[in-house]
XYZ file of N, CA, C and O in Angstrom:
816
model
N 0.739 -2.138 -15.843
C 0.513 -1.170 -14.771
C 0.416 0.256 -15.313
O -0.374 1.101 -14.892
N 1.248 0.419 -16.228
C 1.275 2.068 -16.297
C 0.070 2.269 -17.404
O -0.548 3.324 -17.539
N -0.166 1.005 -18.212
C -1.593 1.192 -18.745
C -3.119 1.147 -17.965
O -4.203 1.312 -18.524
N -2.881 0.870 -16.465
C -4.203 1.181 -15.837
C -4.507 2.670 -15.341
O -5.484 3.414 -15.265
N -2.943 2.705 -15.000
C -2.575 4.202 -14.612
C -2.837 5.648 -15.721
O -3.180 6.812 -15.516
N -2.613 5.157 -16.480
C -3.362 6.490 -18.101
C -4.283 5.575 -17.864
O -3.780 4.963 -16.922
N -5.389 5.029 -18.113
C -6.680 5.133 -18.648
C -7.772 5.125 -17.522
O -8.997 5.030 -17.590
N -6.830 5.270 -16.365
C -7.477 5.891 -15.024
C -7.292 6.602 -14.298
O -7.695 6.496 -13.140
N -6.321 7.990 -14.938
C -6.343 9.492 -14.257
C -7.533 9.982 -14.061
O -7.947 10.663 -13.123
N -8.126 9.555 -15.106
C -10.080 10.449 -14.797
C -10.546 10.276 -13.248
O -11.103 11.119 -12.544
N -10.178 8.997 -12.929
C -10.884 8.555 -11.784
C -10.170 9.689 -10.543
O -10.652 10.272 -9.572
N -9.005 9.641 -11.065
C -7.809 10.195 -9.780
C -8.484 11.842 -9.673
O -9.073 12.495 -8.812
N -7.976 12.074 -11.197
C -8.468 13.861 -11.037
C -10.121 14.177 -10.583
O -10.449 15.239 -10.054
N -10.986 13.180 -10.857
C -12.514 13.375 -10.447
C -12.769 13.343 -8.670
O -13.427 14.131 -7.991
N -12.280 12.582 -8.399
C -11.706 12.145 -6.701
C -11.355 13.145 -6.057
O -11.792 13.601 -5.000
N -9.973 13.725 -7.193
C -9.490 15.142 -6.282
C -10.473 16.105 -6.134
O -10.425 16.893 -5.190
N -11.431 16.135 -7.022
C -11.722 17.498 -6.791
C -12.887 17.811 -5.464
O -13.449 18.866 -5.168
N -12.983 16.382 -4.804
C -13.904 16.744 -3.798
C -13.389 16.893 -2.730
O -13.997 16.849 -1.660
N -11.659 17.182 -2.930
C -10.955 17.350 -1.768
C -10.916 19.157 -1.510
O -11.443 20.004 -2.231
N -10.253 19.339 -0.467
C -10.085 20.892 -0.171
C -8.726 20.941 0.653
O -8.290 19.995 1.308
N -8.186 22.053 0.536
C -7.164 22.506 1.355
C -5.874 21.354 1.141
O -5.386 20.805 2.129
N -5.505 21.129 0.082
C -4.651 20.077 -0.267
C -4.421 20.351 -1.709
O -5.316 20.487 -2.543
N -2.483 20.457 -2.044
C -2.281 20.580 -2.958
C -2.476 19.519 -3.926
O -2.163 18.343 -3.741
N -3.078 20.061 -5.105
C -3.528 19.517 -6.271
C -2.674 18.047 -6.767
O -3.218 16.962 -6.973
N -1.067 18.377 -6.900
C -0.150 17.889 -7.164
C 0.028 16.543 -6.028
O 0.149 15.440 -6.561
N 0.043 16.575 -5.022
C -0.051 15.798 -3.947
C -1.460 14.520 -3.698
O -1.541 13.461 -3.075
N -2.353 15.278 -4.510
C -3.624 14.431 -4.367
C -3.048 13.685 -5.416
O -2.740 12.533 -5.112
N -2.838 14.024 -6.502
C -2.686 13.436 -8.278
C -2.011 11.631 -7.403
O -2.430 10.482 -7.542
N -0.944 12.159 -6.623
C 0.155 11.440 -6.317
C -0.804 10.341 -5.567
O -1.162 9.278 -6.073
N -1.029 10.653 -4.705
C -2.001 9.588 -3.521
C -3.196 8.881 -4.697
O -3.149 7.684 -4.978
N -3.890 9.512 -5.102
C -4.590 8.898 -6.311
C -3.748 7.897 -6.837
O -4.142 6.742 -6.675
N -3.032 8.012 -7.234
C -1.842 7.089 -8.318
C -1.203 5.871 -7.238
O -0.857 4.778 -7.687
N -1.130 6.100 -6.238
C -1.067 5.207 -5.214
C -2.113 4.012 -4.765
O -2.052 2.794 -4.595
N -2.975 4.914 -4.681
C -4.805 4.384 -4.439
C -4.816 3.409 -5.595
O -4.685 2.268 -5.154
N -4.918 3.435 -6.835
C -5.027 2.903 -7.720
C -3.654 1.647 -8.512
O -4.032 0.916 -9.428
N -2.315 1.575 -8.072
C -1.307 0.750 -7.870
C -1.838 -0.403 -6.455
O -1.451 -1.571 -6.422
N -2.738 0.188 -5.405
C -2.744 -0.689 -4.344
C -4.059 -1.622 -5.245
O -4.075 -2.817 -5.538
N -4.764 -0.882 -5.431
C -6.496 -1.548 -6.158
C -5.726 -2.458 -6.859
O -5.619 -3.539 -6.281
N -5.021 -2.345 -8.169
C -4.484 -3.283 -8.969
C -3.657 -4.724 -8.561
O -3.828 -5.834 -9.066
N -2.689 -4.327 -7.461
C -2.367 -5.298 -6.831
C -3.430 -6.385 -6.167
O -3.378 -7.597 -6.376
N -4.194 -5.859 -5.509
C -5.009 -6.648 -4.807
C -7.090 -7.206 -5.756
O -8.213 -7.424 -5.302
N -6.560 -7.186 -6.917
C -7.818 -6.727 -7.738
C -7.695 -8.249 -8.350
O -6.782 -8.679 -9.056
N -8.878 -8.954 -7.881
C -8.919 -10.220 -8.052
C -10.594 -11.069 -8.389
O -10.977 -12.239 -8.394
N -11.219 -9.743 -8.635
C -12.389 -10.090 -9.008
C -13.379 -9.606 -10.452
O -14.155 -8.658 -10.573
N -12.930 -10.817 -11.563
C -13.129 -9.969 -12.158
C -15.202 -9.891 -12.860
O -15.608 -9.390 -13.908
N -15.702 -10.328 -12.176
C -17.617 -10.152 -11.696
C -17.225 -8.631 -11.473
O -18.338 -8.109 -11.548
N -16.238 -7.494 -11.221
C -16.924 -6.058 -10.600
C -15.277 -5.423 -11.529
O -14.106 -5.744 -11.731
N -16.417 -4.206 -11.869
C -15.469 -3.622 -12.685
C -14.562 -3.070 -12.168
O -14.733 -2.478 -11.102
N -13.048 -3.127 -12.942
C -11.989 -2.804 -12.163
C -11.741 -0.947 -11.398
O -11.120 -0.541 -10.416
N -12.577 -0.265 -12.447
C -12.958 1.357 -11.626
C -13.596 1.422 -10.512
O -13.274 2.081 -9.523
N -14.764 0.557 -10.684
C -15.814 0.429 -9.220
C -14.815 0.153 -8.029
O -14.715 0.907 -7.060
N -14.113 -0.968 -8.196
C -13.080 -1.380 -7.096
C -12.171 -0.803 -6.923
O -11.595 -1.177 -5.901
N -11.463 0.368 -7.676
C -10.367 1.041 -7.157
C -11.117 2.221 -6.796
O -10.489 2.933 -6.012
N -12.283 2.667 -7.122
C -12.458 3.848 -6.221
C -12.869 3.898 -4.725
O -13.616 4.806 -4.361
N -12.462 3.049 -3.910
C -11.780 3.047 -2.311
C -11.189 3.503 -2.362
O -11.188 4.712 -2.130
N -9.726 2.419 -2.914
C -8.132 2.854 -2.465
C -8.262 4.449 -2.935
O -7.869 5.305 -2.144
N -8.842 4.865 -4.288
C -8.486 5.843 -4.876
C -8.684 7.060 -3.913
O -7.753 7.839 -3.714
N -9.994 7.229 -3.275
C -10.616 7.590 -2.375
C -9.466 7.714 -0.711
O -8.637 8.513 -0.275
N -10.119 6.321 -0.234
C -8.678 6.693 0.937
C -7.675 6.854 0.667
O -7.420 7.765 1.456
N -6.463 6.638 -0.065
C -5.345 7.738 0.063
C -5.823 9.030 0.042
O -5.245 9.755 0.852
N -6.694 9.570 -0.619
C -6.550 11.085 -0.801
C -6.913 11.402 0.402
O -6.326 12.357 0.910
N -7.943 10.720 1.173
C -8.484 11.129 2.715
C -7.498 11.058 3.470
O -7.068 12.171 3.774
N -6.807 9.982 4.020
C -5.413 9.973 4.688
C -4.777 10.702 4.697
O -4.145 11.032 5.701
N -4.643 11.525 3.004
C -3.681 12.846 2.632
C -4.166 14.136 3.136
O -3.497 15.137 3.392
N -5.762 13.915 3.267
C -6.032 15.281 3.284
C -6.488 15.294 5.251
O -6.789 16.416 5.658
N -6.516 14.386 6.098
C -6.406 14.936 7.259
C -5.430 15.429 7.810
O -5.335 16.372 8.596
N -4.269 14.368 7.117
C -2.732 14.761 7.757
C -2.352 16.635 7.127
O -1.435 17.323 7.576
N -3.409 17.105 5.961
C -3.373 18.547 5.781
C -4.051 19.061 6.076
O -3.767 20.254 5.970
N -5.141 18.855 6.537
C -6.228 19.447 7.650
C -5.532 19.508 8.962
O -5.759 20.531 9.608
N -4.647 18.539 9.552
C -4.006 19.246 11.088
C -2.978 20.127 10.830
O -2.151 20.692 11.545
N -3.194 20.119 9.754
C -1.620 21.512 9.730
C -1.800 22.390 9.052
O -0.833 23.143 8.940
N -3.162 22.787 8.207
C -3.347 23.850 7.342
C -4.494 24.601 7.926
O -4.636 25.806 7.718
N -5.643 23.615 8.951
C -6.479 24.011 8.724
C -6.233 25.593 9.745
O -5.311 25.556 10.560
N -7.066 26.886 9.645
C -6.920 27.857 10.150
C -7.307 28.209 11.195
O -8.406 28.762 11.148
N -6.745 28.103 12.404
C -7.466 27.731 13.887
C -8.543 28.993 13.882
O -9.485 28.776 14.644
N -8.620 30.503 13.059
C -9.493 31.375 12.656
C -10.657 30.569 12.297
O -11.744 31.027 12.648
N -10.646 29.443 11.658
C -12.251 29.159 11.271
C -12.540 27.824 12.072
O -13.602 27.237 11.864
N -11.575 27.305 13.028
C -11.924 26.088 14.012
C -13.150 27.112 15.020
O -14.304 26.746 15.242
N -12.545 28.403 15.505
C -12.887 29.355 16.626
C -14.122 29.666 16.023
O -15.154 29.522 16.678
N -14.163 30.196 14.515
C -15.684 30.689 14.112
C -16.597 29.351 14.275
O -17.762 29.459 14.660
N -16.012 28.055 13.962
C -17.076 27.264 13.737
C -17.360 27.044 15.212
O -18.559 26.783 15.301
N -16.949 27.037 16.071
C -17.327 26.443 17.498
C -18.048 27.694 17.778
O -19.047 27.393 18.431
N -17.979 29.192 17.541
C -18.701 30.274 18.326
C -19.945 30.146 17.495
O -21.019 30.565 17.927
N -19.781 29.307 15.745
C -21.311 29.231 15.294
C -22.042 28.828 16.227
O -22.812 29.571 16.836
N -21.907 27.694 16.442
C -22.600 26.622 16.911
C -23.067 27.018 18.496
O -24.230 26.698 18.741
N -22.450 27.560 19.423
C -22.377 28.257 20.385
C -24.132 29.285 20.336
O -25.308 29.074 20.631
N -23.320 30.375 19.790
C -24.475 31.411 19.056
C -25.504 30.686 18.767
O -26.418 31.308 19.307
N -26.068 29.551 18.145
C -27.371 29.228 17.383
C -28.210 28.605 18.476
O -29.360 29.005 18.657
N -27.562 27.417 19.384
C -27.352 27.084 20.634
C -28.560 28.363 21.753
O -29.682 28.419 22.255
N -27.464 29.050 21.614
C -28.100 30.603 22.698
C -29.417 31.340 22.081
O -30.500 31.534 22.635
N -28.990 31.696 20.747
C -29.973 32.329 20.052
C -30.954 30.988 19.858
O -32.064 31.466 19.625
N -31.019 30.065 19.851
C -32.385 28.882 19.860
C -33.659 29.027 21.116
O -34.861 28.768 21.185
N -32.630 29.585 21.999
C -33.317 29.610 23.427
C -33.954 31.455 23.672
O -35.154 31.673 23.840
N -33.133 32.341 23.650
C -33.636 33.179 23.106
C -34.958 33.529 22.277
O -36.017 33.932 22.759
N -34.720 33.328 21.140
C -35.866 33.790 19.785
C -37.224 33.052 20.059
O -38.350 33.542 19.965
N -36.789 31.413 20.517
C -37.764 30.105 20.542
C -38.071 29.863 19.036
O -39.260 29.884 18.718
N -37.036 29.612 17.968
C -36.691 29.131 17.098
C -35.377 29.029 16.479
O -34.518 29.773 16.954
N -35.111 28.427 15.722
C -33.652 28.536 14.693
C -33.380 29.540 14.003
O -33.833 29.792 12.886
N -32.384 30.372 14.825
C -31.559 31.921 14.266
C -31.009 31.554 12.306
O -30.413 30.595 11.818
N -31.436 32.524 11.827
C -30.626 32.354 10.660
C -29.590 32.597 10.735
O -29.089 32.759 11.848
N -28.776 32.733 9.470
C -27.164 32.617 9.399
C -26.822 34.114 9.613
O -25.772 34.436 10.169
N -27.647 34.951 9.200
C -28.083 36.468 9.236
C -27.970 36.849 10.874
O -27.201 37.701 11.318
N -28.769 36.150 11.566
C -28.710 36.507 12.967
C -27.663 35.959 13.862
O -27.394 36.385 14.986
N -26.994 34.782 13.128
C -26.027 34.464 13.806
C -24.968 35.446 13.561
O -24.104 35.726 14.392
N -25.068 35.975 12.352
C -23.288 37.044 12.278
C -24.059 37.860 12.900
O -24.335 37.256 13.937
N -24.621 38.931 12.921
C -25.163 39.990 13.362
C -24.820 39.840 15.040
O -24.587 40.878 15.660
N -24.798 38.608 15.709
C -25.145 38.503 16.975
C -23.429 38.407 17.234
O -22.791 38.921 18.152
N -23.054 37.779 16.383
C -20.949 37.263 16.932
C -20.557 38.332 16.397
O -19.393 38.543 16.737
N -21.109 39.425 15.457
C -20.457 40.560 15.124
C -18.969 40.006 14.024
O -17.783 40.334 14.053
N -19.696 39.116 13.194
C -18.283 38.073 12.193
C -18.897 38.745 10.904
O -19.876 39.485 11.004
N -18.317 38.478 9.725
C -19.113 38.667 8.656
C -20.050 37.065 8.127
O -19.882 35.854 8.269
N -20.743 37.691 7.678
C -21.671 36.411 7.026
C -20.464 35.517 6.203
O -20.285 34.343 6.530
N -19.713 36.091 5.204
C -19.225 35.361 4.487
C -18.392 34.419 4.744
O -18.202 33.436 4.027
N -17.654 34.751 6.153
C -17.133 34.275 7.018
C -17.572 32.744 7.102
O -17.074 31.720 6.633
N -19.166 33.088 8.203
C -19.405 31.899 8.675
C -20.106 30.932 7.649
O -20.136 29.712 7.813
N -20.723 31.650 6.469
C -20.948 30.959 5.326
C -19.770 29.670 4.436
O -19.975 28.634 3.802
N -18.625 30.393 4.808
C -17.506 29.434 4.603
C -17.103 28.433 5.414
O -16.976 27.226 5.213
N -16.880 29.273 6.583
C -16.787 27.842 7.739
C -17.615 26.675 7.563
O -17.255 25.513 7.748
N -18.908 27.127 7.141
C -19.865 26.410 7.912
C -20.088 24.868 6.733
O -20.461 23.714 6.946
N -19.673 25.554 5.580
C -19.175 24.915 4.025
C -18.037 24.063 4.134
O -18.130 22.957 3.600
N -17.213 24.298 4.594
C -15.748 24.163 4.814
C -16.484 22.667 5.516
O -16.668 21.688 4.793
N -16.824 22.659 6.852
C -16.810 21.969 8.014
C -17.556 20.765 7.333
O -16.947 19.695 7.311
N -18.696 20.818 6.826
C -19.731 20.494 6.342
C -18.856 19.301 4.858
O -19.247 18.145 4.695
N -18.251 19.630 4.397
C -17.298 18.982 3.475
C -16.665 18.391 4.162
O -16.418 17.337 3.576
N -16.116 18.404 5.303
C -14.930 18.070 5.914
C -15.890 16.543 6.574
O -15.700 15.346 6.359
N -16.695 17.096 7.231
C -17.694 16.033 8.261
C -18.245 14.663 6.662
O -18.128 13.453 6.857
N -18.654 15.086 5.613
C -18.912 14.518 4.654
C -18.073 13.361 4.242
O -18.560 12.231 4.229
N -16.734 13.602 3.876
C -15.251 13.177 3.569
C -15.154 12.099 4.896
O -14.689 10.968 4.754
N -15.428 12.378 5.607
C -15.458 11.540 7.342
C -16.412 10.136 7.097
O -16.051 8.959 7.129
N -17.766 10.714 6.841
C -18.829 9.739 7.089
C -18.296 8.838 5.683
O -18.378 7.618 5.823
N -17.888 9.219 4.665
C -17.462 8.483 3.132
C -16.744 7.689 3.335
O -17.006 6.531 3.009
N -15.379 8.080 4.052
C -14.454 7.159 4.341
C -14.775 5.745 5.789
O -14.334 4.597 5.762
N -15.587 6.328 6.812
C -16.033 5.268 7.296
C -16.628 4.157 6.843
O -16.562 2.962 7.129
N -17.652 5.276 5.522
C -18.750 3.564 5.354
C -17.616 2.480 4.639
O -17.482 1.299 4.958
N -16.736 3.316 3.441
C -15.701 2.553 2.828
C -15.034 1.531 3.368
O -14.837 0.478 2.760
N -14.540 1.821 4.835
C -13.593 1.065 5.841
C -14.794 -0.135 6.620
O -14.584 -0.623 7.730
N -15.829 -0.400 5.914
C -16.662 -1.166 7.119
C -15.979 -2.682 6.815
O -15.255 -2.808 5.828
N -16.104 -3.225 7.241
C -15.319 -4.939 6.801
C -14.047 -4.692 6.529
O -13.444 -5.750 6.351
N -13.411 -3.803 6.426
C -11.900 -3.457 5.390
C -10.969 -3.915 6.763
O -11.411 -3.831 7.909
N -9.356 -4.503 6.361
C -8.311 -4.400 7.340
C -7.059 -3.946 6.445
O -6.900 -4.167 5.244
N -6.227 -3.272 7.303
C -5.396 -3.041 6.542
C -4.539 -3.957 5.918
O -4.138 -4.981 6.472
N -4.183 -3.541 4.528
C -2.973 -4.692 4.064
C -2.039 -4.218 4.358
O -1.581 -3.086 4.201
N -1.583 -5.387 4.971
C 0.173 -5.068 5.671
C 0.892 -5.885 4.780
O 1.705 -6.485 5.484
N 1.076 -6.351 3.196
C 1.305 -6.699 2.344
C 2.226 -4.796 1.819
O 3.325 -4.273 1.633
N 0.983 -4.557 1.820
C 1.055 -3.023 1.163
C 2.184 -1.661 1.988
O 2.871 -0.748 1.532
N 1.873 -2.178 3.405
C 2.684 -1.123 4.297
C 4.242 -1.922 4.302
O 5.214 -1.168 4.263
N 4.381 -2.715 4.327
C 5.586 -3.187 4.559
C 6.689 -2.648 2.677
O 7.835 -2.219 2.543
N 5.440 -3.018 1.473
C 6.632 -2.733 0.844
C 6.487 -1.015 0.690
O 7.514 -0.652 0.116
N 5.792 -0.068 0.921
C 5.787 1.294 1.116
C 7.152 1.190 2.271
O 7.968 2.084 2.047
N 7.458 0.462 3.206
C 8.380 1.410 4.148
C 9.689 0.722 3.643
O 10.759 1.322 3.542
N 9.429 -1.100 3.220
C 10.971 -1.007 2.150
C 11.257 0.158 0.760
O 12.376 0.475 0.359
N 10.162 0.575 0.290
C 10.401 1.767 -0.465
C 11.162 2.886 -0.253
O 11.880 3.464 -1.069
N 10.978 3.127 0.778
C 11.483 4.476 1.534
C 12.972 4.244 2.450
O 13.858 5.059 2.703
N 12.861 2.997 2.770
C 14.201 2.444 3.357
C 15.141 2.953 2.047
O 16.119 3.627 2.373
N 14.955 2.708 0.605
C 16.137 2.809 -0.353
C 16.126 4.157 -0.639
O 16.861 4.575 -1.534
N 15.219 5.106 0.144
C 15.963 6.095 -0.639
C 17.471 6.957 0.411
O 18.002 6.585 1.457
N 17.681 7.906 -0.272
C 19.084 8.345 0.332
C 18.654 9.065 1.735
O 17.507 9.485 1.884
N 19.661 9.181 2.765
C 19.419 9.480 3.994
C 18.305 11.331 3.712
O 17.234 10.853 3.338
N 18.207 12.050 3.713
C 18.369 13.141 2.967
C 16.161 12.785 2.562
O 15.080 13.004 3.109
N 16.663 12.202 1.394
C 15.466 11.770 0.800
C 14.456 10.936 1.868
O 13.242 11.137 1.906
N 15.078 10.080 2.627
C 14.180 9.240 3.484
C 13.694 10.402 4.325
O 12.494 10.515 4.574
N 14.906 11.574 4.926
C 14.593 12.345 6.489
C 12.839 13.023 5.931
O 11.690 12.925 6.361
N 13.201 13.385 5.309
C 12.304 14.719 4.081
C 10.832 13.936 4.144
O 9.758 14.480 4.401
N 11.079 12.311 3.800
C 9.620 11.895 3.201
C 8.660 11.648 5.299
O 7.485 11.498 5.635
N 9.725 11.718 5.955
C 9.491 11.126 7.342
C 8.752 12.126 7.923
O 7.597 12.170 8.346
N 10.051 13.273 7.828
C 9.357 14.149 8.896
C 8.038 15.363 7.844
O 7.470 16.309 8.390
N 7.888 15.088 6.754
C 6.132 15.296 5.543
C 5.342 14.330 6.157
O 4.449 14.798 6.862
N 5.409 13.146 6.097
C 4.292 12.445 6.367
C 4.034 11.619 7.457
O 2.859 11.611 7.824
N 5.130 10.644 8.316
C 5.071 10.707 9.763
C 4.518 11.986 10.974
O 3.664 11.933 11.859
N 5.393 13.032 10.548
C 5.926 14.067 11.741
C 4.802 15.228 11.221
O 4.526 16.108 12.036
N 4.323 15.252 10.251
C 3.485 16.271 9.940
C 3.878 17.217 9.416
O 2.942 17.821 8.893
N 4.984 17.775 9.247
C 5.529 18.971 9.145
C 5.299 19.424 7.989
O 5.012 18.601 7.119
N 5.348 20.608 7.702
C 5.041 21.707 6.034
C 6.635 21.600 5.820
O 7.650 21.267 6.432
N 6.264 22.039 4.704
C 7.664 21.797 3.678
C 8.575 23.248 4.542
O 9.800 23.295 4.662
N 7.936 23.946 4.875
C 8.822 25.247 4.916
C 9.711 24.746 6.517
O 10.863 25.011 6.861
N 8.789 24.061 7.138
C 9.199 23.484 8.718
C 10.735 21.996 8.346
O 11.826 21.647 8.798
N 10.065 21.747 7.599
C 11.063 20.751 6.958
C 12.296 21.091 6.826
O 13.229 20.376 7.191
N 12.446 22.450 6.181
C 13.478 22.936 5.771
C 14.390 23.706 6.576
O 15.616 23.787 6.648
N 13.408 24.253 7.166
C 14.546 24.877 8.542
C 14.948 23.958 9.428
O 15.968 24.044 10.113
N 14.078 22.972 9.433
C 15.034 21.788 10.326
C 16.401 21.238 10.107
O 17.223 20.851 10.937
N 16.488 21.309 8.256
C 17.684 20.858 7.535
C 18.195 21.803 7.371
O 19.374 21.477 7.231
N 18.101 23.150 7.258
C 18.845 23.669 6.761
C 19.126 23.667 5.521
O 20.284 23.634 5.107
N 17.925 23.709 4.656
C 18.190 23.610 2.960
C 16.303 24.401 2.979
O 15.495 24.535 3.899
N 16.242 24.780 1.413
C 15.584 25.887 1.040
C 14.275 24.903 1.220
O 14.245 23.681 1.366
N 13.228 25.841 1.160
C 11.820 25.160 0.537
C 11.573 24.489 -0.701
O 10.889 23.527 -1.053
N 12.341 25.293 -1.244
C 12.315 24.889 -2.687
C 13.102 23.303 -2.471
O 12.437 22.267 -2.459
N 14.270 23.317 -2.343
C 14.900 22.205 -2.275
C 13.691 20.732 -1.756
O 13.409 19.646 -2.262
N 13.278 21.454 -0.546
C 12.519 20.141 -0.384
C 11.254 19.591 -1.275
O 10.839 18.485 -1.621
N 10.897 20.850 -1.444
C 9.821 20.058 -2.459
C 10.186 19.198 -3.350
O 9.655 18.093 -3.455
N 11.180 19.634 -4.123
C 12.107 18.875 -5.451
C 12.000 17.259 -4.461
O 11.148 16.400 -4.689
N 12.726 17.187 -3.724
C 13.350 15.992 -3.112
C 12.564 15.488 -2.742
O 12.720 14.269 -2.815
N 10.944 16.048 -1.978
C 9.507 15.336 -1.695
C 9.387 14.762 -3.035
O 9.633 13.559 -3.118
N 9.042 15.417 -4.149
C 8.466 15.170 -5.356
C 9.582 13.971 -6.039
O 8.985 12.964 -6.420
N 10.765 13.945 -6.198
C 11.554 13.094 -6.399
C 11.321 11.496 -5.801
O 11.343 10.417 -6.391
N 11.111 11.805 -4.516
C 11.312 10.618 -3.603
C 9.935 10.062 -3.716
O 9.672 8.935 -3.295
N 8.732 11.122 -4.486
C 7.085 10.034 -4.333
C 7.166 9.145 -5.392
O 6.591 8.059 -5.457
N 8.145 9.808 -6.498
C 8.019 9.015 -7.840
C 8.895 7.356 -7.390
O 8.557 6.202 -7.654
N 9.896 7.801 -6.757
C 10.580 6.599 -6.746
C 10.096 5.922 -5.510
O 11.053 5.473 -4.879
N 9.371 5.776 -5.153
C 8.662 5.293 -4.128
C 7.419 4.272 -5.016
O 7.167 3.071 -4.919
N 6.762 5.469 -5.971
C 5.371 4.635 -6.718
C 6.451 3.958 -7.619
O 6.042 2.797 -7.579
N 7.268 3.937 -8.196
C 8.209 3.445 -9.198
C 8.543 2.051 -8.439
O 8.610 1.078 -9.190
N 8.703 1.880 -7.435
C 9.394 0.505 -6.695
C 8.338 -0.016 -6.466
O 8.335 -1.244 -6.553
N 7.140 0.617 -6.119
C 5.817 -0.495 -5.073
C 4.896 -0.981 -6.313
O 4.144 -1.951 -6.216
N 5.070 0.002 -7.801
C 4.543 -0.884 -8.873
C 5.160 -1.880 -9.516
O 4.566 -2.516 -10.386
């Protein structure tokens, strides 16, 4: 196991990088997950064993990165992207053609660079969507796989379990985490980061 795991970080770190708005460190992790589930269930050997883990490798990081898209993303560029679309909409009917990106800021009074990002942002985001659907076509979940992820988490300490629950059940940011407990940011991260290792440590 830990020899599929080194001679297939490439896959993990190449994966990450088509993610956004998600810490680096956190993808590495879901990658390394993605690729412990592929191995378990990797029973064909007609298709190379990279080809077949880049799903799992793939959906964890997606899984990871919506549950940080409802909590990071900046309701500032939810509002620009809906007044884009709005604006181009109006200005279509108007002009009696398709407003450039030029006439759309000019008209919402935003900066270009602004909606140049949104519109990038969204556009990645909608991409990551259609990827992970085609992936999931025939797919069911293994409940092989979920059951020993939540005996995983059953062993860790009360403390360690609350932390991994209310991160990835409950949604919460580390800083929300912490004022709930009453212990630092810092603290929780340690104890997030603690509790993923011994989590991938038991389910490999």
């Amino acid at each position: 196991m830990d020899d599929v795991l080194r001679s297939h970080e490439w896959l993990v770190r190449k994966t990450a990088r088509r993610f956004y708005n998600v810490e680096s460190e956190d993808l590495y992790q879901a990658g390394r997950l993605g690729l412990i589930k592929a191995y378990n269930n990797y029973n064909d050997p007609e298709v190379v064993f990279s080809e077949y883990a880049k799903k799992y490798v793939f959906g964890e990081m997606y899984e990871l990165s919506v549950k940080s898209r409802n909590i990071k993303l900046n309701k500032y560029y939810l509002k620009v992207y809906k007044l884009v679309n709005l604006a181009a909409s109006t200005l279509t009917q108007e002009l009696g053609k398709s407003p450039t990106l030029q006439e759309i800021s000019a008209y919402l009074e935003i900066e270009l660079s602004d909606i140049e990002y949104v519109i990038n942002l969204m556009e990645d985001m909608f991409s990551l969507d259609d990827e992970y659907a085609n992936i999931q076509v025939g797919e069911t979940n293994n409940i092989d796989d979920e059951i020993l992820i939540r005996d995983s988490i059953a062993r860790l300490d009360p403390l360690s379990s609350t932390v991994i629950d209310y991160r990835y059940n409950k949604d919460l940011t580390q800083s929300e985490v912490a004022k709930l407990l009453g212990i630092s940011q810092v603290k929780v991260s340690r104890i997030e980061s603690k509790s993923k290792d011994k989590i991938l440590e038991y389910i490999s």
